[in-house]
Coordinates of N, CA, C and O in Angstrom, one line a residue:
X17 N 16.4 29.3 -7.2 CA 15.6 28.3 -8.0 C 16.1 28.3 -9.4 O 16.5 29.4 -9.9
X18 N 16.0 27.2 -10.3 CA 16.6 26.9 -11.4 C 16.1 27.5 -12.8 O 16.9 28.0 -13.6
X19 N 14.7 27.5 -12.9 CA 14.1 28.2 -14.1 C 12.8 29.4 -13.2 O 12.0 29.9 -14.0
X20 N 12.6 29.8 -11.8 CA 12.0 30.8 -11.8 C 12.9 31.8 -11.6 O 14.1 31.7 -11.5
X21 N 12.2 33.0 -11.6 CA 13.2 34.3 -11.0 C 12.5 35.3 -9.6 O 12.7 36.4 -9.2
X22 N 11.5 34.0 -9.2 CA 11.1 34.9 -7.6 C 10.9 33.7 -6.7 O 10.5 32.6 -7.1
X23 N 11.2 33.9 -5.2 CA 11.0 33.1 -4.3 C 9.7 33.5 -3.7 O 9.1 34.5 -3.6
X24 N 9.4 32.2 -3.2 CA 7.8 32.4 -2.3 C 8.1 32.1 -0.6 O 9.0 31.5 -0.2
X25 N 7.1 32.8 0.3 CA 7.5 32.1 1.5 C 5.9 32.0 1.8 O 5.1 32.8 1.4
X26 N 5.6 30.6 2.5 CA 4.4 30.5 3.0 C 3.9 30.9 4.0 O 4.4 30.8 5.1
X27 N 2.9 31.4 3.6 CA 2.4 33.2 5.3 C 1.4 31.9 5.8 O 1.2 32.0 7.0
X28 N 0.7 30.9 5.2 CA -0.5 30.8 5.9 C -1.1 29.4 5.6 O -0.6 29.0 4.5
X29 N -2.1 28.4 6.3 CA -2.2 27.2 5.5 C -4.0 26.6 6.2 O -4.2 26.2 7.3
X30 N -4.8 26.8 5.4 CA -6.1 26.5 6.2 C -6.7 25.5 5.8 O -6.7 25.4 4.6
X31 N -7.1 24.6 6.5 CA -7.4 23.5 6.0 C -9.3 23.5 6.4 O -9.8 23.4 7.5
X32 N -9.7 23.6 5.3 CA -11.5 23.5 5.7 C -12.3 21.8 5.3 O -12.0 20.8 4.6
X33 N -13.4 22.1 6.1 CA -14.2 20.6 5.9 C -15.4 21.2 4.6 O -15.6 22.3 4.1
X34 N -16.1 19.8 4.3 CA -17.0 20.0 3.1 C -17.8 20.7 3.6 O -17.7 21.1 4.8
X35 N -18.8 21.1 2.5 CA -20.1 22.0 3.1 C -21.5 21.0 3.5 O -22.6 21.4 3.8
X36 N -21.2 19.4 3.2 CA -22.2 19.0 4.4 C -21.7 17.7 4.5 O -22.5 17.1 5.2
X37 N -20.8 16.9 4.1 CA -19.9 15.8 4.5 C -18.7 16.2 4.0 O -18.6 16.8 2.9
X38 N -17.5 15.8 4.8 CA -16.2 16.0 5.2 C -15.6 14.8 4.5 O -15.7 13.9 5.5
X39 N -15.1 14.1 3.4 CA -15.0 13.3 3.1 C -13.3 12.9 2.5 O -13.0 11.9 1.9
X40 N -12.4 14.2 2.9 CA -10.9 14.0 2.8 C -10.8 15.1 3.9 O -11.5 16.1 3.7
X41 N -10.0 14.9 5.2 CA -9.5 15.8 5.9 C -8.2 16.0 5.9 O -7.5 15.0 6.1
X42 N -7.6 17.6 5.6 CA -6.6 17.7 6.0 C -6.0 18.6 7.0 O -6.2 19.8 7.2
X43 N -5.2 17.8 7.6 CA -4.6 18.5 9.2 C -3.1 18.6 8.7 O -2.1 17.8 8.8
X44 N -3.3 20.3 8.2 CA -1.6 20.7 7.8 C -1.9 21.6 8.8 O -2.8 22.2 9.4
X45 N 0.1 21.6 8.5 CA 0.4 23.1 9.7 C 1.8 23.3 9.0 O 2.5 22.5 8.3
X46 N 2.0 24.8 9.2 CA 3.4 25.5 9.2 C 4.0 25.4 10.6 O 3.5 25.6 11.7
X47 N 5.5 24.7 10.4 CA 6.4 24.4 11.7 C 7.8 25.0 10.9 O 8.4 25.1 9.8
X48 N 8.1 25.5 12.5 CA 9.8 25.9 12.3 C 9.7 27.0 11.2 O 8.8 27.3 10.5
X49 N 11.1 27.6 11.4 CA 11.6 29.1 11.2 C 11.3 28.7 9.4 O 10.6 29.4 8.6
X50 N 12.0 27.7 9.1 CA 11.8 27.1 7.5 C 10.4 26.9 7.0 O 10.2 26.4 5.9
X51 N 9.3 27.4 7.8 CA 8.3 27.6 7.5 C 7.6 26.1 6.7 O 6.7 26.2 5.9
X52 N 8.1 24.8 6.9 CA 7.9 23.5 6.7 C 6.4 23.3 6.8 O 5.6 23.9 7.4
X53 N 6.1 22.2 5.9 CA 4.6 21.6 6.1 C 4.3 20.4 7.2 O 5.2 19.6 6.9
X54 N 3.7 20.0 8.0 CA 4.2 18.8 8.5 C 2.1 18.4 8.6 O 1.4 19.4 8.4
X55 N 1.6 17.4 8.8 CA 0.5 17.0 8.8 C 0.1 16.0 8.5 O 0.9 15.5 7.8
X56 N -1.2 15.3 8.5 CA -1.9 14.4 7.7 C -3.3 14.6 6.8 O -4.2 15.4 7.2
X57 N -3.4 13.8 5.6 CA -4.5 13.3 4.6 C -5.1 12.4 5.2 O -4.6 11.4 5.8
X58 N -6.2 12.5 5.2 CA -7.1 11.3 5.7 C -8.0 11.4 4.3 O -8.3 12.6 3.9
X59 N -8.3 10.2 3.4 CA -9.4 10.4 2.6 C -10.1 9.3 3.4 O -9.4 8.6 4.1
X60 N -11.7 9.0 3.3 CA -12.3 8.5 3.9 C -12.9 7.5 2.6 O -13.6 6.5 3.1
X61 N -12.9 7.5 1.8 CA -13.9 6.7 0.2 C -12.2 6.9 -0.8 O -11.4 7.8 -0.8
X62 N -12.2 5.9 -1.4 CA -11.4 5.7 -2.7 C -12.1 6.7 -3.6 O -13.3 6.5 -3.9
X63 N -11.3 7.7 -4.0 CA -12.1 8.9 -4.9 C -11.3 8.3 -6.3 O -10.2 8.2 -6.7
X64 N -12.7 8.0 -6.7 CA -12.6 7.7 -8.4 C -12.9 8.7 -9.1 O -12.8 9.8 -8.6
X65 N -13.3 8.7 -10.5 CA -13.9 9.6 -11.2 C -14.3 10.5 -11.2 O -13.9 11.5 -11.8
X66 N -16.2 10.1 -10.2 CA -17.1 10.4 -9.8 C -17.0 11.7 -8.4 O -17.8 12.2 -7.5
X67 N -15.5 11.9 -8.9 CA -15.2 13.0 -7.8 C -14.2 14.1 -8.5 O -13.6 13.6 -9.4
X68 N -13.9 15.4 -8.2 CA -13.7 15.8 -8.9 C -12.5 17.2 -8.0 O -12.8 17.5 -6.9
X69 N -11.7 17.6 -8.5 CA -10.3 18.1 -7.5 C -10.5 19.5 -8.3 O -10.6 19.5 -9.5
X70 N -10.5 21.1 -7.3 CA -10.7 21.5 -8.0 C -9.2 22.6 -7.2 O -8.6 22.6 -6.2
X71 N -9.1 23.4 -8.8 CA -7.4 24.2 -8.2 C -7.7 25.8 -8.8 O -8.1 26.0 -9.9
X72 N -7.5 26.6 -7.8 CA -6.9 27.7 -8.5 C -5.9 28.7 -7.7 O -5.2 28.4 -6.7
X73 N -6.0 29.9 -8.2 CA -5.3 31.1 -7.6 C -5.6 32.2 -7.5 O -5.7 32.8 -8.6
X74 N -5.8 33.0 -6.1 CA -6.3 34.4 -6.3 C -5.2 35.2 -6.0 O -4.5 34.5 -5.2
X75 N -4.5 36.4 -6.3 CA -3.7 37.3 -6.0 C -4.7 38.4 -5.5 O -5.8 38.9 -5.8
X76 N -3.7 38.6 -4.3 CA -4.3 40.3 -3.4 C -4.2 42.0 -4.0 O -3.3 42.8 -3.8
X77 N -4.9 42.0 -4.5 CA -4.8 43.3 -5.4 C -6.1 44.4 -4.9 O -7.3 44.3 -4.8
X78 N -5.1 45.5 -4.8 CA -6.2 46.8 -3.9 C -7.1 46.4 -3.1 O -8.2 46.9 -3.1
X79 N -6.6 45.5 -2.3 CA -6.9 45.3 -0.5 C -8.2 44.1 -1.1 O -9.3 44.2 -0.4
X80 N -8.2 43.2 -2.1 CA -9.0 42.1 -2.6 C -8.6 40.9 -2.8 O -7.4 40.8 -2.5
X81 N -8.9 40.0 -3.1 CA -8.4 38.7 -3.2 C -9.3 38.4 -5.0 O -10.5 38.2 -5.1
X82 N -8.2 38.5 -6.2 CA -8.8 39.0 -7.1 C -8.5 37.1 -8.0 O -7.4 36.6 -8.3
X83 N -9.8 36.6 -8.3 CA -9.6 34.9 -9.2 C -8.6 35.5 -10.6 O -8.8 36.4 -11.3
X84 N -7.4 34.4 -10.5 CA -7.0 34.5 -11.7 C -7.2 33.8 -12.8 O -8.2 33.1 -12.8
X85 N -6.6 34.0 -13.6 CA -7.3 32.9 -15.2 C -6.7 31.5 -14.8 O -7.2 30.6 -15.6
X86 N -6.0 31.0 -14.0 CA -5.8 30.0 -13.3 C -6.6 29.1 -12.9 O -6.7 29.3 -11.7
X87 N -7.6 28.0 -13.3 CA -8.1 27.3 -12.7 C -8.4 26.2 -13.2 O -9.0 26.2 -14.3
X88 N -8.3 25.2 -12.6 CA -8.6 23.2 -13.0 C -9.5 22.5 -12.4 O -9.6 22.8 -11.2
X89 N -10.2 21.7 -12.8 CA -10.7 20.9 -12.2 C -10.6 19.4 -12.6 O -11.4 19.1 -13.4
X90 N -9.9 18.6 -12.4 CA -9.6 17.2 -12.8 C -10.1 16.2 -11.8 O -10.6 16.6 -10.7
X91 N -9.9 15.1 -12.2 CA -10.2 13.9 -11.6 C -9.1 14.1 -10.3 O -8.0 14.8 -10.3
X92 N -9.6 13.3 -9.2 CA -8.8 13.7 -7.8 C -7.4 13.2 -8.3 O -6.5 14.1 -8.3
X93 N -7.1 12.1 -8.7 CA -5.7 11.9 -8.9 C -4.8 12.5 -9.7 O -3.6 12.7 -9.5
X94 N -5.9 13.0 -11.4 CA -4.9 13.4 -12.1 C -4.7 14.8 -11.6 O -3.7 15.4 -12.1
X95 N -5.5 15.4 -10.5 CA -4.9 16.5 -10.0 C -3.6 16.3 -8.6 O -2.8 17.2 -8.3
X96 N -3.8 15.3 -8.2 CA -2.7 15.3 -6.6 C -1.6 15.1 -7.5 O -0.7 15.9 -7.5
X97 N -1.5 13.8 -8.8 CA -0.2 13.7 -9.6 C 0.2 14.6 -10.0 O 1.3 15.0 -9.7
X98 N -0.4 15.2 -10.9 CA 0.0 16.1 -12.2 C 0.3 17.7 -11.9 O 0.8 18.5 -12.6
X99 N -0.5 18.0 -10.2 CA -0.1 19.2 -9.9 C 0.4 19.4 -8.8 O 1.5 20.0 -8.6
X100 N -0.6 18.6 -7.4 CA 0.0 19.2 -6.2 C 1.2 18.1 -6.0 O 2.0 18.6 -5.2
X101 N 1.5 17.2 -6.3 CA 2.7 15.9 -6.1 C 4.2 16.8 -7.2 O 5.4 17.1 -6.8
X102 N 3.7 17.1 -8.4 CA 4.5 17.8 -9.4 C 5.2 19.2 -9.0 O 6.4 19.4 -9.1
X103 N 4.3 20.0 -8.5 CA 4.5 21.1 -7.8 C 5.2 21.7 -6.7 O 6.1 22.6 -6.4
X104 N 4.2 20.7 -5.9 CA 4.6 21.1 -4.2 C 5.5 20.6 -3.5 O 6.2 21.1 -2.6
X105 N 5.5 19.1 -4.2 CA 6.5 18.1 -3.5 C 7.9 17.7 -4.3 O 7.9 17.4 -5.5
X106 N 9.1 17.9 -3.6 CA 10.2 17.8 -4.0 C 10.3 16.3 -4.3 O 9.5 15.4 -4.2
X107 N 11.4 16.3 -4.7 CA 11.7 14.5 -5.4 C 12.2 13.6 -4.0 O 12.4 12.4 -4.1
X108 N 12.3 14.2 -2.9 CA 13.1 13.4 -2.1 C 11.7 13.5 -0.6 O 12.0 13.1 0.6
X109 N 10.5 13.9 -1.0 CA 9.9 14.8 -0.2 C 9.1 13.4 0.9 O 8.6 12.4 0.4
X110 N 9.2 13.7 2.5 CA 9.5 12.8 3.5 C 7.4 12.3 3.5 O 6.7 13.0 4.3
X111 N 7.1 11.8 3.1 CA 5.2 11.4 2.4 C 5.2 10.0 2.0 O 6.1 9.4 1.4
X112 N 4.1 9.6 2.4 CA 3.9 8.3 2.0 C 2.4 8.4 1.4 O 1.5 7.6 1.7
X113 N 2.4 9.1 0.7 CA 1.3 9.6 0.3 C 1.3 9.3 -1.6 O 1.8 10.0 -2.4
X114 N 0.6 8.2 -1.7 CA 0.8 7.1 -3.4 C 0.6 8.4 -4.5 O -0.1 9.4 -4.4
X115 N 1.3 8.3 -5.4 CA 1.0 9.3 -6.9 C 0.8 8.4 -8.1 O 1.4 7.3 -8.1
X116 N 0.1 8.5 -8.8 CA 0.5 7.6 -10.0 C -0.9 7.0 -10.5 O -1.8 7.1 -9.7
X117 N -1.1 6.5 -11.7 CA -2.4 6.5 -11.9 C -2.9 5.5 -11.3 O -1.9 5.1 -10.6
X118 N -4.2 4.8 -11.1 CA -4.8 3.9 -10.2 C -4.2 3.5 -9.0 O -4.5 2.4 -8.6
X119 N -3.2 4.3 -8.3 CA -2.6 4.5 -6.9 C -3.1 5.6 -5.9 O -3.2 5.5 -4.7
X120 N -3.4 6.6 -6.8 CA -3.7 7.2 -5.4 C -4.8 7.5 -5.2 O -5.6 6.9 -5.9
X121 N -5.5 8.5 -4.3 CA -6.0 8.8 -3.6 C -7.5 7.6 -3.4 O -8.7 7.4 -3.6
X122 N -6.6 7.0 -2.9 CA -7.0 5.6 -1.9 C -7.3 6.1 -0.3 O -6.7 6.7 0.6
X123 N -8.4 5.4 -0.4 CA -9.0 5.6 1.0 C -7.7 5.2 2.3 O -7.2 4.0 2.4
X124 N -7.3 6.2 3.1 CA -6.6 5.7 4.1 C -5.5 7.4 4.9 O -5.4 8.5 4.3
X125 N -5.0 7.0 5.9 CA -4.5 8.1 6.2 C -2.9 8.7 5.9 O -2.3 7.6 5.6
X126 N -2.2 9.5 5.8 CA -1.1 9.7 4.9 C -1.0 10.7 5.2 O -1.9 11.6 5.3
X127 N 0.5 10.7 5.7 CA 1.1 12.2 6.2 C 2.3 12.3 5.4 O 2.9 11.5 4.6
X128 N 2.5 13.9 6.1 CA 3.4 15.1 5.2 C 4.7 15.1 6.3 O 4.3 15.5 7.4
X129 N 6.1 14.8 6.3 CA 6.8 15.6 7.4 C 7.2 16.8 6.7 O 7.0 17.0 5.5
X130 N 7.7 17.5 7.4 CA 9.1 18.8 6.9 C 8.9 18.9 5.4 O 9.8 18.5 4.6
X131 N 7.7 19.4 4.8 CA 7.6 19.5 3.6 C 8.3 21.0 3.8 O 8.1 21.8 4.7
X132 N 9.2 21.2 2.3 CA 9.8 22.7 1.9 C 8.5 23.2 0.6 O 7.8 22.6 -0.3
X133 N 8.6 24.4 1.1 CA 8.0 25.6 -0.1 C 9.1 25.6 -1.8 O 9.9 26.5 -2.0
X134 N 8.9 24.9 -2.4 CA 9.8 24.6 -3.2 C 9.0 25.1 -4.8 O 8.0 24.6 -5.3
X135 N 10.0 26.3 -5.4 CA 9.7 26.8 -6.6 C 10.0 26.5 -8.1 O 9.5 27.0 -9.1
X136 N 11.2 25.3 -7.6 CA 12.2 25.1 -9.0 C 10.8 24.6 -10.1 O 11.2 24.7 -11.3
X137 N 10.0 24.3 -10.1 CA 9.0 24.2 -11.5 C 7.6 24.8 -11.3 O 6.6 24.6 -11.9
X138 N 7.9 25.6 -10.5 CA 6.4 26.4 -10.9 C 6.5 27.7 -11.9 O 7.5 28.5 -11.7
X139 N 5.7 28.0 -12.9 CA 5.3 28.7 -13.8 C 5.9 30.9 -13.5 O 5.7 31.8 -12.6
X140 N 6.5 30.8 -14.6 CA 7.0 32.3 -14.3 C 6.4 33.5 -13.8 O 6.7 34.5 -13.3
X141 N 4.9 32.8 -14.4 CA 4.1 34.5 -14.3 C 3.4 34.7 -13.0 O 2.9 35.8 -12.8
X142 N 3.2 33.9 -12.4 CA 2.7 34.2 -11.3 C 3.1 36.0 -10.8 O 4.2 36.6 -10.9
X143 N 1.9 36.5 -10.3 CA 2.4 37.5 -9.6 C 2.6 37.7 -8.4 O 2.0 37.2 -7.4
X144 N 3.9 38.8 -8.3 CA 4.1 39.5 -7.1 C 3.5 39.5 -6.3 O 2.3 39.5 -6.6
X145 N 4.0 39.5 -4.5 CA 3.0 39.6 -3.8 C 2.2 38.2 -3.2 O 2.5 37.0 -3.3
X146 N 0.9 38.9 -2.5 CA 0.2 37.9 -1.9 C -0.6 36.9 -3.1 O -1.4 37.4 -3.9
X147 N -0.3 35.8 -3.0 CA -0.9 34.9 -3.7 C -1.4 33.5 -2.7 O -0.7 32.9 -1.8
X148 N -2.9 33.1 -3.1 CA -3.6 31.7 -2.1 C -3.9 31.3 -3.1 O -4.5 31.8 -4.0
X149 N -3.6 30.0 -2.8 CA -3.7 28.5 -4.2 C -5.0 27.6 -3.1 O -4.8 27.5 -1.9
X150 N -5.8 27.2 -3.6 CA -6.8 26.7 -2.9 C -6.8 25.1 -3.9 O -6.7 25.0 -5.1
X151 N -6.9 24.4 -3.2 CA -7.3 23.0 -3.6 C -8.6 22.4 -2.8 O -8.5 22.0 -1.7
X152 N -9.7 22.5 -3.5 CA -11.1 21.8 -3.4 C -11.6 20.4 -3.6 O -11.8 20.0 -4.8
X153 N -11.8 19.8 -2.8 CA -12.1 18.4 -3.4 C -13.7 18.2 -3.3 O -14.4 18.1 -2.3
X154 N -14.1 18.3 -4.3 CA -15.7 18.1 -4.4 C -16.7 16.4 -4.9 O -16.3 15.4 -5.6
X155 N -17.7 16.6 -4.4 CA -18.8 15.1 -5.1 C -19.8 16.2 -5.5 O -20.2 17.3 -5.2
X156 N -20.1 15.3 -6.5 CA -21.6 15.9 -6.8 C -21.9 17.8 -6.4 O -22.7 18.3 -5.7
X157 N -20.9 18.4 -7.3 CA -21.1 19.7 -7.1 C -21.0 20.1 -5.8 O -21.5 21.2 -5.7
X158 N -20.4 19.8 -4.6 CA -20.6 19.8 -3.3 C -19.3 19.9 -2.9 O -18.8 18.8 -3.2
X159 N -18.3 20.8 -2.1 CA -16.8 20.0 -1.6 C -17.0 19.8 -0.3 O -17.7 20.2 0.5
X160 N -16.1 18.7 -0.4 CA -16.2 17.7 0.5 C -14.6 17.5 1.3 O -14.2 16.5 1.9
X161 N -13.6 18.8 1.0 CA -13.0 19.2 1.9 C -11.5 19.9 1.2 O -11.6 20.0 0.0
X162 N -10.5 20.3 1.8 CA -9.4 21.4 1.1 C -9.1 22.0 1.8 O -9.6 22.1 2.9
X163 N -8.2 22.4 1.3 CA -7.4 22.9 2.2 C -6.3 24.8 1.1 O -5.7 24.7 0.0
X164 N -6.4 25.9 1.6 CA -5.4 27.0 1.1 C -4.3 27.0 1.5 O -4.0 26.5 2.6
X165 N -3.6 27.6 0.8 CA -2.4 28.1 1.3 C -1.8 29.8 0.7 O -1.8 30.4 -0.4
X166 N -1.3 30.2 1.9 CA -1.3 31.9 1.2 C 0.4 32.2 1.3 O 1.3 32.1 2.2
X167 N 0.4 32.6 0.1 CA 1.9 32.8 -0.5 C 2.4 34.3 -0.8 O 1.8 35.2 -1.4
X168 N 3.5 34.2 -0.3 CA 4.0 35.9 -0.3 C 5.4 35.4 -1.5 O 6.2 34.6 -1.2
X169 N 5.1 36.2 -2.6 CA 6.1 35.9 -3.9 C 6.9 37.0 -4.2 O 6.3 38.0 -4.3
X170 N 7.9 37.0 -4.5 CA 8.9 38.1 -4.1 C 10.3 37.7 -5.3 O 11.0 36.7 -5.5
X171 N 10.2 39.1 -5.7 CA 12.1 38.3 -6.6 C 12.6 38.1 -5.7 O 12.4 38.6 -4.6
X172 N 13.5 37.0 -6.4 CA 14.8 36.4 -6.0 C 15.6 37.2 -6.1 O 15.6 38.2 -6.8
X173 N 16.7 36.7 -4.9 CA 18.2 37.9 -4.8 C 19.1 37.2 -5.8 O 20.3 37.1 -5.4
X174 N 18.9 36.7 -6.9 CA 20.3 35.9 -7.3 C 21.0 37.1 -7.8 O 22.2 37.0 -8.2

């Protein structure tokens, strides 16, 4: 990778419902040796404002899953653009899934093929080890659906 100096491999990917309406589902999965994403977004309501995307990271430390100083909560879009679209998804990445302001996260269904675990712009300090990035989509103090993913982070052999 171009500006980190450790690779990640994806160990794990759970996708949960809200805690009393389900109002974005996601049905990911890990496929193939390349450990790929393939699945679908269903949002059910055009999440405007009045909804709220929440992100962080815990690293596994002395057999714990310990919150790091890592965490956001933005509007649904400025978080799918500005982190998980920025982050997760490569520039060529096989999704029909809208980014951009007053584009996305439009009510309708939207899949993922052969997504890669891809590092070239994520942040140096992450640590070693097991790491799970959780993305929360909440209303009114309430999530209403998300999905983890658990990351084993490792130097790079360059």
């Amino acid at each position: 990778s171009a500006n980190t100096n450790y690779d990640a491999r994806l160990e794990s990917l759970i996708n949960f419902n809200g805690e009393e309406e389900t109002l974005i589902v996601f049905r990911l999965r890990i496929v193939g040796r390349e450990r790929l994403v393939n699945g679908t977004v269903t949002i059910l309501v055009d999440m405007d404002s009045k909804y709220v995307g929440a992100f962080g990271i815990y690293s596994f430390k002395n057999g714990d899953w310990v919150p790091s100083h890592i965490k956001l909560r933005r509007e649904p879009c400025d978080l799918f653009t500005n982190f998980i679209h920025k982050y997760l998804f490569p520039p060529n990445a096989d999704t029909n899934i809208p980014s951009g302001e007053g584009n996305c996260m439009k009510k309708g269904e939207y899949y993922i093929r052969r997504l890669p675990l891809t590092v070239e712009n994520w942040p140096t300090f992450l640590s070693r080890g097991l790491n799970r990035v959780f993305f929360d989509f909440m209303f009114e103090g309430k999530s209403i659906g998300g999905f983890n993913a658990t990351l084993s982070i490792y130097d790079s052999s360059t």
